[in-house]
PDB file of C-alpha atoms in Angstrom:
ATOM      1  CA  UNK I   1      -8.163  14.726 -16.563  1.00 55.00           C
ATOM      2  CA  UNK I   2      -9.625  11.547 -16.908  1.00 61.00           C
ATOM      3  CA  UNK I   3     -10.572   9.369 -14.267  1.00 63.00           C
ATOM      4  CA  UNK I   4     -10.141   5.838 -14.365  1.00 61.00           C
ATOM      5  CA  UNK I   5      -8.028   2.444 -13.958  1.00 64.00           C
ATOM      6  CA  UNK I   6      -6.125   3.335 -17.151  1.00 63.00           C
ATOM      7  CA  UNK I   7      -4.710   6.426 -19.087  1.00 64.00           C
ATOM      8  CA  UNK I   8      -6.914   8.235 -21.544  1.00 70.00           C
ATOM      9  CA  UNK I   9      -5.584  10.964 -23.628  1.00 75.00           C
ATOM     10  CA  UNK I  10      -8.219  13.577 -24.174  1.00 73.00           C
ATOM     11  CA  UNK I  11      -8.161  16.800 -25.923  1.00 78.00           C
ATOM     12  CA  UNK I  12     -10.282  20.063 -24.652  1.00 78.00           C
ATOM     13  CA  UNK I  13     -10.077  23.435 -26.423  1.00 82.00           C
ATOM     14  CA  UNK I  14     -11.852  26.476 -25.400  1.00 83.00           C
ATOM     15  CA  UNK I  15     -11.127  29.331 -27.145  1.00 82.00           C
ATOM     16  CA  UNK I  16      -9.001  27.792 -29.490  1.00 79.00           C
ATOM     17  CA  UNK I  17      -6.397  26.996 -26.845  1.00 82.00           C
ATOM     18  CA  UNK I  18      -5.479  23.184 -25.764  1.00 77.00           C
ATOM     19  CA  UNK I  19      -6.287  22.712 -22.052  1.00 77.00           C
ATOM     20  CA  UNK I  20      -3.502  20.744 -20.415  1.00 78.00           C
ATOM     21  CA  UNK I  21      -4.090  17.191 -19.525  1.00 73.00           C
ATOM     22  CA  UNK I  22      -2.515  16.319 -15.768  1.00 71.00           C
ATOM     23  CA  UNK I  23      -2.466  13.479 -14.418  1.00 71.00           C
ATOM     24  CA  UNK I  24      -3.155  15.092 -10.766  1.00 72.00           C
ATOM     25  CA  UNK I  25      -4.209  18.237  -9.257  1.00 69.00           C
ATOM     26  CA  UNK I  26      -5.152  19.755  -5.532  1.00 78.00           C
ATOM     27  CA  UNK I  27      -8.352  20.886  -4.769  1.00 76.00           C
ATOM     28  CA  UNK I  28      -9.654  22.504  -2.033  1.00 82.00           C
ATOM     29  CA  UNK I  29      -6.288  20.723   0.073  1.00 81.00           C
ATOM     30  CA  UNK I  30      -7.253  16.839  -0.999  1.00 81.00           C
ATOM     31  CA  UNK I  31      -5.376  16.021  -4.032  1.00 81.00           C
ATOM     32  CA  UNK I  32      -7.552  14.068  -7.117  1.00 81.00           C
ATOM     33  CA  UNK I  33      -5.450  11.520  -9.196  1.00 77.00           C
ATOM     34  CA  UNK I  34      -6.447   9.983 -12.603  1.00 73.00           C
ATOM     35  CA  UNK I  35      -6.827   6.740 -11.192  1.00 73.00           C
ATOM     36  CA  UNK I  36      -9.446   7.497  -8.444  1.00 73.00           C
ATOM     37  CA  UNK I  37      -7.446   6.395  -5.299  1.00 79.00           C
ATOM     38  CA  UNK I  38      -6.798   8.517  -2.167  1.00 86.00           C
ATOM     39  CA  UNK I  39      -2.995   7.259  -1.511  1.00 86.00           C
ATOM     40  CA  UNK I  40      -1.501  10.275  -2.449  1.00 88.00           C
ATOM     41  CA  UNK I  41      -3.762  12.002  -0.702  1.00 91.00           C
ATOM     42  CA  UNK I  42      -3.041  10.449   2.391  1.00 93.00           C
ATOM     43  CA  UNK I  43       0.792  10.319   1.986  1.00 93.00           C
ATOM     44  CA  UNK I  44       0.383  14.315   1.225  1.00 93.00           C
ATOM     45  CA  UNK I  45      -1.565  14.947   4.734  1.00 94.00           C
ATOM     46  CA  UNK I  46       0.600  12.662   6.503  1.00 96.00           C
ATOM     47  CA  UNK I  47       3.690  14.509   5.363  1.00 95.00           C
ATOM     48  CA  UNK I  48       1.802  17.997   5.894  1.00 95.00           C
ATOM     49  CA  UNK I  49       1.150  16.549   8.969  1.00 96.00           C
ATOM     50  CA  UNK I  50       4.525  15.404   9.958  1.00 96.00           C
ATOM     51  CA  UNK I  51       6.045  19.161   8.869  1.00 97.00           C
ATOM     52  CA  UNK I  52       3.869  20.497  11.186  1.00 96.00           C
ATOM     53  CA  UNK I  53       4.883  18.249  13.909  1.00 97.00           C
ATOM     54  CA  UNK I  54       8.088  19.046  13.547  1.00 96.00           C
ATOM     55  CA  UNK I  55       7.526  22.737  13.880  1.00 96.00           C
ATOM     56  CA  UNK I  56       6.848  21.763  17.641  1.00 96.00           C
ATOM     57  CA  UNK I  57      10.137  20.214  18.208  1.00 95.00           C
ATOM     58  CA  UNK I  58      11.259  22.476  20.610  1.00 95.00           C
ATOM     59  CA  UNK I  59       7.966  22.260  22.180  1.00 95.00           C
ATOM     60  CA  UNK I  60       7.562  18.627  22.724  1.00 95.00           C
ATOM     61  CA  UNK I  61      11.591  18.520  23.768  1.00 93.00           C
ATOM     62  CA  UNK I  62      10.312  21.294  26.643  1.00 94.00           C
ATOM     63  CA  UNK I  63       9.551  20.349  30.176  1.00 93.00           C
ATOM     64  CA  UNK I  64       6.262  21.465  29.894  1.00 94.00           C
ATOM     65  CA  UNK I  65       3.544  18.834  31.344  1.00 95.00           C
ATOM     66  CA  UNK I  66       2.330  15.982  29.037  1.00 96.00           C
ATOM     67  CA  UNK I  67      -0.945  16.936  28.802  1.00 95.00           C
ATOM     68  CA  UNK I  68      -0.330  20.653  27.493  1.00 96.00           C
ATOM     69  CA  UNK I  69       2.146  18.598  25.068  1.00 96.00           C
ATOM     70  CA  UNK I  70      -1.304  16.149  24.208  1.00 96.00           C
ATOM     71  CA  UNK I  71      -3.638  19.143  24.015  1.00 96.00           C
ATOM     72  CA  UNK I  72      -0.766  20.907  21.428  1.00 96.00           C
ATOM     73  CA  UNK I  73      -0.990  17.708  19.086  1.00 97.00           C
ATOM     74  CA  UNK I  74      -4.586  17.158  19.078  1.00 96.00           C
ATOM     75  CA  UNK I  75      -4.882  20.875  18.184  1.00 96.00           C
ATOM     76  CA  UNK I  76      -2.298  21.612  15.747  1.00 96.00           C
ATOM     77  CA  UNK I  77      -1.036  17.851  14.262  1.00 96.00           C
ATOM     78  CA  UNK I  78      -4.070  15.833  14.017  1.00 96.00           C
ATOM     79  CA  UNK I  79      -6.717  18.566  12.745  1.00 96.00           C
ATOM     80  CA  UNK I  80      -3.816  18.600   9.436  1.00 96.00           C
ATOM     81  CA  UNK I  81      -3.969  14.968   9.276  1.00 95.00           C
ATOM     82  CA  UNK I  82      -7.461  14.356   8.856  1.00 94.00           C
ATOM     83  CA  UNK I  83      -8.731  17.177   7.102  1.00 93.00           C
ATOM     84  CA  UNK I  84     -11.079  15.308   4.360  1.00 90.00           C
ATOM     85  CA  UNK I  85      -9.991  12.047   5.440  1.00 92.00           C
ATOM     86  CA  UNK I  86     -13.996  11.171   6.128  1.00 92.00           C
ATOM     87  CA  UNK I  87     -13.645  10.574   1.912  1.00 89.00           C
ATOM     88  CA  UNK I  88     -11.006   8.745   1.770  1.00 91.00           C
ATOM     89  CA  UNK I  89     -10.987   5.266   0.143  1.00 90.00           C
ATOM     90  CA  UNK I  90      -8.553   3.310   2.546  1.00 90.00           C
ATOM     91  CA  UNK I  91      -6.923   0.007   2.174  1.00 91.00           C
ATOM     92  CA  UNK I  92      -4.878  -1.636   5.327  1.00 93.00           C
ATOM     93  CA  UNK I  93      -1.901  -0.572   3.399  1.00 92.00           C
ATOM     94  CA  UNK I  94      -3.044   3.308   3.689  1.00 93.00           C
ATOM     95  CA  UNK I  95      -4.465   2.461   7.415  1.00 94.00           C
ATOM     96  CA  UNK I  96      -1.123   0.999   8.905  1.00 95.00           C
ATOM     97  CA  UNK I  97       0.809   4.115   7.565  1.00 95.00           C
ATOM     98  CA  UNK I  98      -1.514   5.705   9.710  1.00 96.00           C
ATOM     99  CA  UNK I  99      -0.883   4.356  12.491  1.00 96.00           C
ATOM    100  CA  UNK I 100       2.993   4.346  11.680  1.00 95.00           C
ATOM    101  CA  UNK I 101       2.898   8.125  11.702  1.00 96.00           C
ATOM    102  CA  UNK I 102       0.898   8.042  14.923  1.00 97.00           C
ATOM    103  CA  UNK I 103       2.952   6.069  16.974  1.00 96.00           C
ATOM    104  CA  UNK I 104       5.787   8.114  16.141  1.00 96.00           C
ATOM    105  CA  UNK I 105       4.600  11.305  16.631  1.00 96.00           C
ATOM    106  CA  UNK I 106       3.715   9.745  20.322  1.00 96.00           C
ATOM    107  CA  UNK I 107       6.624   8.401  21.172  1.00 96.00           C
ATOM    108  CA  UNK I 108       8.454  11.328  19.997  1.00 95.00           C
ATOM    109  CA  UNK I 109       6.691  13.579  22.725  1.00 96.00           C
ATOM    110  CA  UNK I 110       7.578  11.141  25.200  1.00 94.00           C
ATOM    111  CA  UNK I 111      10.924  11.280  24.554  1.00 93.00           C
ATOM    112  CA  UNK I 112      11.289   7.417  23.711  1.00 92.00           C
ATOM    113  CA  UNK I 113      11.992   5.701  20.244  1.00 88.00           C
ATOM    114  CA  UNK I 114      11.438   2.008  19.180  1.00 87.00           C
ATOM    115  CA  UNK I 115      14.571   0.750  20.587  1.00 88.00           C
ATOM    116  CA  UNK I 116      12.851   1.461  24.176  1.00 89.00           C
ATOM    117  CA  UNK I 117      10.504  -1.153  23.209  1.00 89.00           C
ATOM    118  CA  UNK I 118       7.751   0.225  24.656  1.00 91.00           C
ATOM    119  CA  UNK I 119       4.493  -1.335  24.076  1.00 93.00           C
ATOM    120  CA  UNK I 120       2.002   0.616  22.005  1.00 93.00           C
ATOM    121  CA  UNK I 121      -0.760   0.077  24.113  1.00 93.00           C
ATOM    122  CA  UNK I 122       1.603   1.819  26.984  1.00 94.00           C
ATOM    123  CA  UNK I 123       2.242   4.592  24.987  1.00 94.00           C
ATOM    124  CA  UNK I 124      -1.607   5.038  24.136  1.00 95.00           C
ATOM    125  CA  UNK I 125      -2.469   4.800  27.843  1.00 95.00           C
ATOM    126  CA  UNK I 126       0.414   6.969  29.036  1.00 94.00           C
ATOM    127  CA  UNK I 127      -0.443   9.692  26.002  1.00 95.00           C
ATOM    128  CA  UNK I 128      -4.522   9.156  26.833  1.00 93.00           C
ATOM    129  CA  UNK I 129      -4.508   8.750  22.924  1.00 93.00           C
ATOM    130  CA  UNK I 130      -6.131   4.885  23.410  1.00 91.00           C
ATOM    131  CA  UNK I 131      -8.536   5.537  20.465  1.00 93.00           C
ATOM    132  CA  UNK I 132      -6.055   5.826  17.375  1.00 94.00           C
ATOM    133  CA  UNK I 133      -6.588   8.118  14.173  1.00 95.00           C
ATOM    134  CA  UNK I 134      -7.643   5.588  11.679  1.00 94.00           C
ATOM    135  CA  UNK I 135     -10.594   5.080  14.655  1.00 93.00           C
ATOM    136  CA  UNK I 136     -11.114   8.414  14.520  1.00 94.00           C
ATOM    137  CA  UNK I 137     -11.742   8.553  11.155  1.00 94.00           C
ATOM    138  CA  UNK I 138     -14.193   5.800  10.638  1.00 94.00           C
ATOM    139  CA  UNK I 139     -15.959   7.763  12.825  1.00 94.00           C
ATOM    140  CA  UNK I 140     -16.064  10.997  10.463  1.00 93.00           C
ATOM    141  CA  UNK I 141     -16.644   8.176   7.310  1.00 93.00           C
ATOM    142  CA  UNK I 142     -19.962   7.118   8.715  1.00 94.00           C
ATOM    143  CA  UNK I 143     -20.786  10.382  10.092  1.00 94.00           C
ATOM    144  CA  UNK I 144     -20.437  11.911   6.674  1.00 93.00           C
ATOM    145  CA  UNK I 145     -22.284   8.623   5.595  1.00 92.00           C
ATOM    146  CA  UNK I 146     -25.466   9.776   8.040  1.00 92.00           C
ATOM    147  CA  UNK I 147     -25.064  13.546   6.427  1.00 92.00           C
ATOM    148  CA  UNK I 148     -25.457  12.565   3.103  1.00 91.00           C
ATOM    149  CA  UNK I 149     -28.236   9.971   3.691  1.00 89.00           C
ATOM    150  CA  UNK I 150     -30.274  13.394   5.073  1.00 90.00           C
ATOM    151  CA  UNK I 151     -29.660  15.018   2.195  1.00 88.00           C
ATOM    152  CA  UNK I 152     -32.607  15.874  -0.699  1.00 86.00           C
ATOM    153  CA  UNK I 153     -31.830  12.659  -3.192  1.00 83.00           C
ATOM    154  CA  UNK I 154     -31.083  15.696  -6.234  1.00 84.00           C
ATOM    155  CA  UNK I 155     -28.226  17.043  -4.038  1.00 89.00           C
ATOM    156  CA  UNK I 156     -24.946  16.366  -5.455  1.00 86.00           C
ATOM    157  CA  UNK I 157     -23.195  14.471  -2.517  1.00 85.00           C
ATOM    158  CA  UNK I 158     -26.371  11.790  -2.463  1.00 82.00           C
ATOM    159  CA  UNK I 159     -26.493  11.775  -6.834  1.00 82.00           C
ATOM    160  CA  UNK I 160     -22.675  10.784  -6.449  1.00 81.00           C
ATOM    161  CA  UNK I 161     -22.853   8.306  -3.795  1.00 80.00           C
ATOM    162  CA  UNK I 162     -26.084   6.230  -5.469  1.00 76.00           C
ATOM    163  CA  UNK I 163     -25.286   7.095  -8.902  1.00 72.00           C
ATOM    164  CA  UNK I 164     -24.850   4.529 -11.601  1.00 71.00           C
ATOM    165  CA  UNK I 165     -21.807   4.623 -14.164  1.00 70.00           C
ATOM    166  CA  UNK I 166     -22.161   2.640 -17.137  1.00 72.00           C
ATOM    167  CA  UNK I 167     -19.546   0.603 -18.526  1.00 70.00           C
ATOM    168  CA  UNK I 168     -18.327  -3.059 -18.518  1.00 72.00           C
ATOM    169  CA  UNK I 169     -16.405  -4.623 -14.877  1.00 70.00           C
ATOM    170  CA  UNK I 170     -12.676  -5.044 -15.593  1.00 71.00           C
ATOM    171  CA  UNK I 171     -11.687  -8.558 -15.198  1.00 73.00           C
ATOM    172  CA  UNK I 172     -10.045  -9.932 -11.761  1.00 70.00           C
ATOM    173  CA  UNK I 173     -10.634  -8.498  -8.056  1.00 75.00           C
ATOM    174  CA  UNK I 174     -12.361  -4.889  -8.122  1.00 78.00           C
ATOM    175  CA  UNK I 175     -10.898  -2.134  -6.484  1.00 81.00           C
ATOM    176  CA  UNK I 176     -12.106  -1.642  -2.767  1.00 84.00           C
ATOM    177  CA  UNK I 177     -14.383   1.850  -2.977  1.00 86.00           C
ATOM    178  CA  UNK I 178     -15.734   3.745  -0.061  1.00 87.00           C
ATOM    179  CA  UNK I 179     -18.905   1.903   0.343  1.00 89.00           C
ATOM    180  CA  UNK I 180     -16.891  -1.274   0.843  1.00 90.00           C
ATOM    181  CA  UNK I 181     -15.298   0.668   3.627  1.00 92.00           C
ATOM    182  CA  UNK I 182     -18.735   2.166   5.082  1.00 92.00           C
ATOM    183  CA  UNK I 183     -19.937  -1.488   4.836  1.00 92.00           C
ATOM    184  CA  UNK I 184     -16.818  -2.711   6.899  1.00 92.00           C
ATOM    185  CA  UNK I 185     -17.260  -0.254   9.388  1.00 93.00           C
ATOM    186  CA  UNK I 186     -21.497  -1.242   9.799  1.00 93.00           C
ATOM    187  CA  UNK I 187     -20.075  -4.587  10.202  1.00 92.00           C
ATOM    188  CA  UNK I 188     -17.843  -3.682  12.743  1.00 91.00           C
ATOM    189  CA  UNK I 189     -20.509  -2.336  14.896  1.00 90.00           C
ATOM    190  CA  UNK I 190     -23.217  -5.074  14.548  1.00 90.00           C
ATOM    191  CA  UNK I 191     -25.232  -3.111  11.682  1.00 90.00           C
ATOM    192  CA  UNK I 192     -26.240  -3.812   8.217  1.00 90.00           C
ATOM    193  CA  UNK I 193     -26.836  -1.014   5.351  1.00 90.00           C
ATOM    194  CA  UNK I 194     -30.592  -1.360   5.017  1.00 90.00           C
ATOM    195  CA  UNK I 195     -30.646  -1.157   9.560  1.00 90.00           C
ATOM    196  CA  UNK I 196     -28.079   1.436   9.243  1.00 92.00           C
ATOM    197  CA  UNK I 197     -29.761   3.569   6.389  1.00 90.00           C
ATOM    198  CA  UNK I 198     -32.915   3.700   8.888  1.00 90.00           C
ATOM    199  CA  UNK I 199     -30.817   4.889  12.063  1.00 92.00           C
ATOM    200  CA  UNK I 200     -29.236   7.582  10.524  1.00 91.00           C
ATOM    201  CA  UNK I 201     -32.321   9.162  10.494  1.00 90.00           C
ATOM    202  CA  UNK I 202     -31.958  10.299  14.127  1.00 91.00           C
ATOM    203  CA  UNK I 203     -29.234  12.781  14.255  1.00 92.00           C
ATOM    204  CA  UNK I 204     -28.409  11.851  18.417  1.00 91.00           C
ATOM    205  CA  UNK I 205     -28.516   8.388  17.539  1.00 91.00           C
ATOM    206  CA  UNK I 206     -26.352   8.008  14.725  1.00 93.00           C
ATOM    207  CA  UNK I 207     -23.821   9.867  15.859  1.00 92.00           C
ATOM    208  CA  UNK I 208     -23.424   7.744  18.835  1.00 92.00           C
ATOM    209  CA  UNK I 209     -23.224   4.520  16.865  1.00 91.00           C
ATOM    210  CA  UNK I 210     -20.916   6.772  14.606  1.00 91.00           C
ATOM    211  CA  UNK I 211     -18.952   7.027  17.464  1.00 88.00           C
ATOM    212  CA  UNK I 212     -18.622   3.897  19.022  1.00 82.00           C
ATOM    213  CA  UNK I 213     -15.284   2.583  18.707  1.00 66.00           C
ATOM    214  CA  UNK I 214     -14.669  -0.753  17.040  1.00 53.00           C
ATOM    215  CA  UNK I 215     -10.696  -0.876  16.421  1.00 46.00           C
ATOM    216  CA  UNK I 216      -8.992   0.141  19.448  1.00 40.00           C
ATOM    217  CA  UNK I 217      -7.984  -3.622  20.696  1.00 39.00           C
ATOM    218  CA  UNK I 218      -7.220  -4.479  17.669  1.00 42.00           C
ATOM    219  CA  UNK I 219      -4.658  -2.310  17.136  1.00 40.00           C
ATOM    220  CA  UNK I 220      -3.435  -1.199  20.437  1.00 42.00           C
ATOM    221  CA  UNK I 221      -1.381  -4.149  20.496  1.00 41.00           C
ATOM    222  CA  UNK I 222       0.357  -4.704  16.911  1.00 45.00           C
ATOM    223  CA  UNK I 223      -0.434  -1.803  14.520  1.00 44.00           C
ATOM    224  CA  UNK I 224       1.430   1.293  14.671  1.00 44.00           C
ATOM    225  CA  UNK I 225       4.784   0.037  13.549  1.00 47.00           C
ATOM    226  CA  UNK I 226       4.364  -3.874  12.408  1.00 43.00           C
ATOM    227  CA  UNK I 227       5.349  -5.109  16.035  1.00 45.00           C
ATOM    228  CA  UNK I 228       4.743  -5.657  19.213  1.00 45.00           C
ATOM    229  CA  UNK I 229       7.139  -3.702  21.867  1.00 44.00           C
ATOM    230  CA  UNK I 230       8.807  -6.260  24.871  1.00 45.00           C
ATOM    231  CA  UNK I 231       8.851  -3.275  27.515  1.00 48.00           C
ATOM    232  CA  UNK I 232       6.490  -1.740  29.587  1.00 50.00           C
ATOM    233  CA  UNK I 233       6.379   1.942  30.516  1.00 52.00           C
ATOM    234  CA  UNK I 234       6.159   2.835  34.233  1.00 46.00           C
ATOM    235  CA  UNK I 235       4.212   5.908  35.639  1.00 44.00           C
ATOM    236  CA  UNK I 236       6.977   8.107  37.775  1.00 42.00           C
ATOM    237  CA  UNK I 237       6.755  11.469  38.871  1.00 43.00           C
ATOM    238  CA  UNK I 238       6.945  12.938  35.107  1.00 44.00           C
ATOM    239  CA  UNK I 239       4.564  10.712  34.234  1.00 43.00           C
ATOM    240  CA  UNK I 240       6.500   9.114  31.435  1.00 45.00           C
ATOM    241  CA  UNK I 241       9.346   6.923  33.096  1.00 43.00           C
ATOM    242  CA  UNK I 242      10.671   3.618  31.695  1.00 44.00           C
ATOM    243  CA  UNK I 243      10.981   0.465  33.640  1.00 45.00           C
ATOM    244  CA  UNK I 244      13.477  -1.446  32.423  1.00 42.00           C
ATOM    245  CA  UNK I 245      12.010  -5.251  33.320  1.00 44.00           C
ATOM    246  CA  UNK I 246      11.544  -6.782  29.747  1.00 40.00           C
ATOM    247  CA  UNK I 247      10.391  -9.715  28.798  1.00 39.00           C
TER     248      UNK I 247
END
C-alpha cells in the first residue's frame, strides 16, 4: 500500500513472489486506507458498535431500571465505539455521525424515536449521558497528545507526530490532520500549543484540562440528528415519561 491523496501502483517481490497491492487493510481493529483518512474507520466502529447494540435488544426492551440499562451501554456499546478513536482525524462530517449514532442508541433505550420529538438535551439529562462521545473523545485525543509529548523524542509515536515528510503541498485547501484537531481542541479550552506543550508535563494536571469539557452546550441542543426536538420529556415514576405539551 501506498499512502497518499492519489493512487500509486507499486510493485514488491520477496522471494520472487508479487506482494498484493490493497487499497485497505485492518490492523490491530482500526482499519488503514491508501488515502490516510479515518472515515472508514469510524463508519466500521460505528457499525461494530451498532451490532453490538443490537445484541441488547431484548435488554434495553426489559423493564429493568434505566440506570442498569445506562451502566450496560457504557460497558458494552461505547468501549466498541471508541476503541482507537483518540487517533482519529475527524471532520464535522465524521463528528455529527457520531452523534447521530448516539442519540439513537439513547432514545432507543428509552423507548422513544424522533417522532416523539424529544429534545436532545432531555434525553441527555434523562439518560445522565450530558457529555456526548465525540466529547469524550477529545478527551482521549489530547490525553494521548500529553502521552506522547512524555515520551523519549527517538520513540516512534513522538518521531511520527514531529516528523517531517518531504514533498511539494498539493494545490487548494489541505486536508485537516490530527494536529489541526489537537489545536482545535487547545483552543477550545483557552490554551495554545507552546502553553499546552509545557502543562502536559504534569501528569494530574493535564489530565484535568484533558478532561474539561468544551462541547457539551454546543451540541446538546442541535447535534445528534440535524434538529432540534419541539417536546420535552417529563420525569414520572419510570423515570422516562413523555409530556405531551409541545411547542
Amino acid at each position: 500500500m501506498s499512502i497518499g491523496k492519489h493512487h500509486e501502483t507499486i510493485k514488491v517481490t520477496i522471494n520472487d513472489e508479487d506482494v498484493e497491492q490493497v487499497e485497505e487493510f485492518t490492523y490491530l481493529g482500526g482499519v488503514v486506507t491508501e488515502d490516510g483518512r479515518s472515515s472508514k474507520d469510524i463508519k466500521r466502529r460505528i457499525g461494530l458498535a451498532s451490532a453490538a447494540f443490537g445484541q441488547l435488544t431484548k435488554m434495553w426492551k426489559s423493564d429493568i431500571s434505566l440506570k442498569i440499562k445506562i451502566r450496560l451501554y457504557e460497558t458494552l456499546v461505547v468501549p466498541v465505539l471508541m476503541y482507537g478513536a483518540e487517533c482519529w482525524t475527524m471532520r464535522k462530517a465524521e463528528e455529527q455521525k457520531i452523534l447521530v449514532a448516539e442519540m439513537n442508541w439513547l432514545r432507543r433505550i428509552l423507548g422513544k424515536t424522533r417522532r416523539d420529538r424529544i429534545r436532545n438535551e432531555v434525553i441527555r439529562k434523562v439518560t445522565n449521558q450530558e457529555e456526548t462521545l465525540v466529547d469524550k473523545i477529545r478527551q482521549r485525543r489530547l490525553m494521548w497528545f500529553g502521552h506522547v509529548h512524555r515520551m523519549e523524542n527517538t520513540r516512534l509515536p513522538a518521531r511520527a507526530l514531529y516528523g517531517y515528510v518531504e514533498g511539494n503541498r498539493s494545490k487548494g485547501r489541505q486536508r485537516k490532520t490530527w494536529m489541526d484537531n489537537v489545536r482545535e481542541d487547545l483552543a477550545n479550552r483557552g490554551l495554545n500549543m507552546r502553553a499546552a506543550i509545557d502543562k502536559t508535563r504534569d501528569r494530574t494536571e493535564w489530565r484535568r484540562i484533558a478532561k474539561t469539557s468544551s462541547s457539551a452546550q454546543a451540541v446538546n441542543g442541535n447535534n445528534g440528528n440535524g434538529k432540534n426536538g419541539n417536546g420535552n420529556m417529563g420525569h414520572g415514576n419510570n423515570g422516562n415519561g413523555k409530556n405531551g405539551n409541545r411547542k
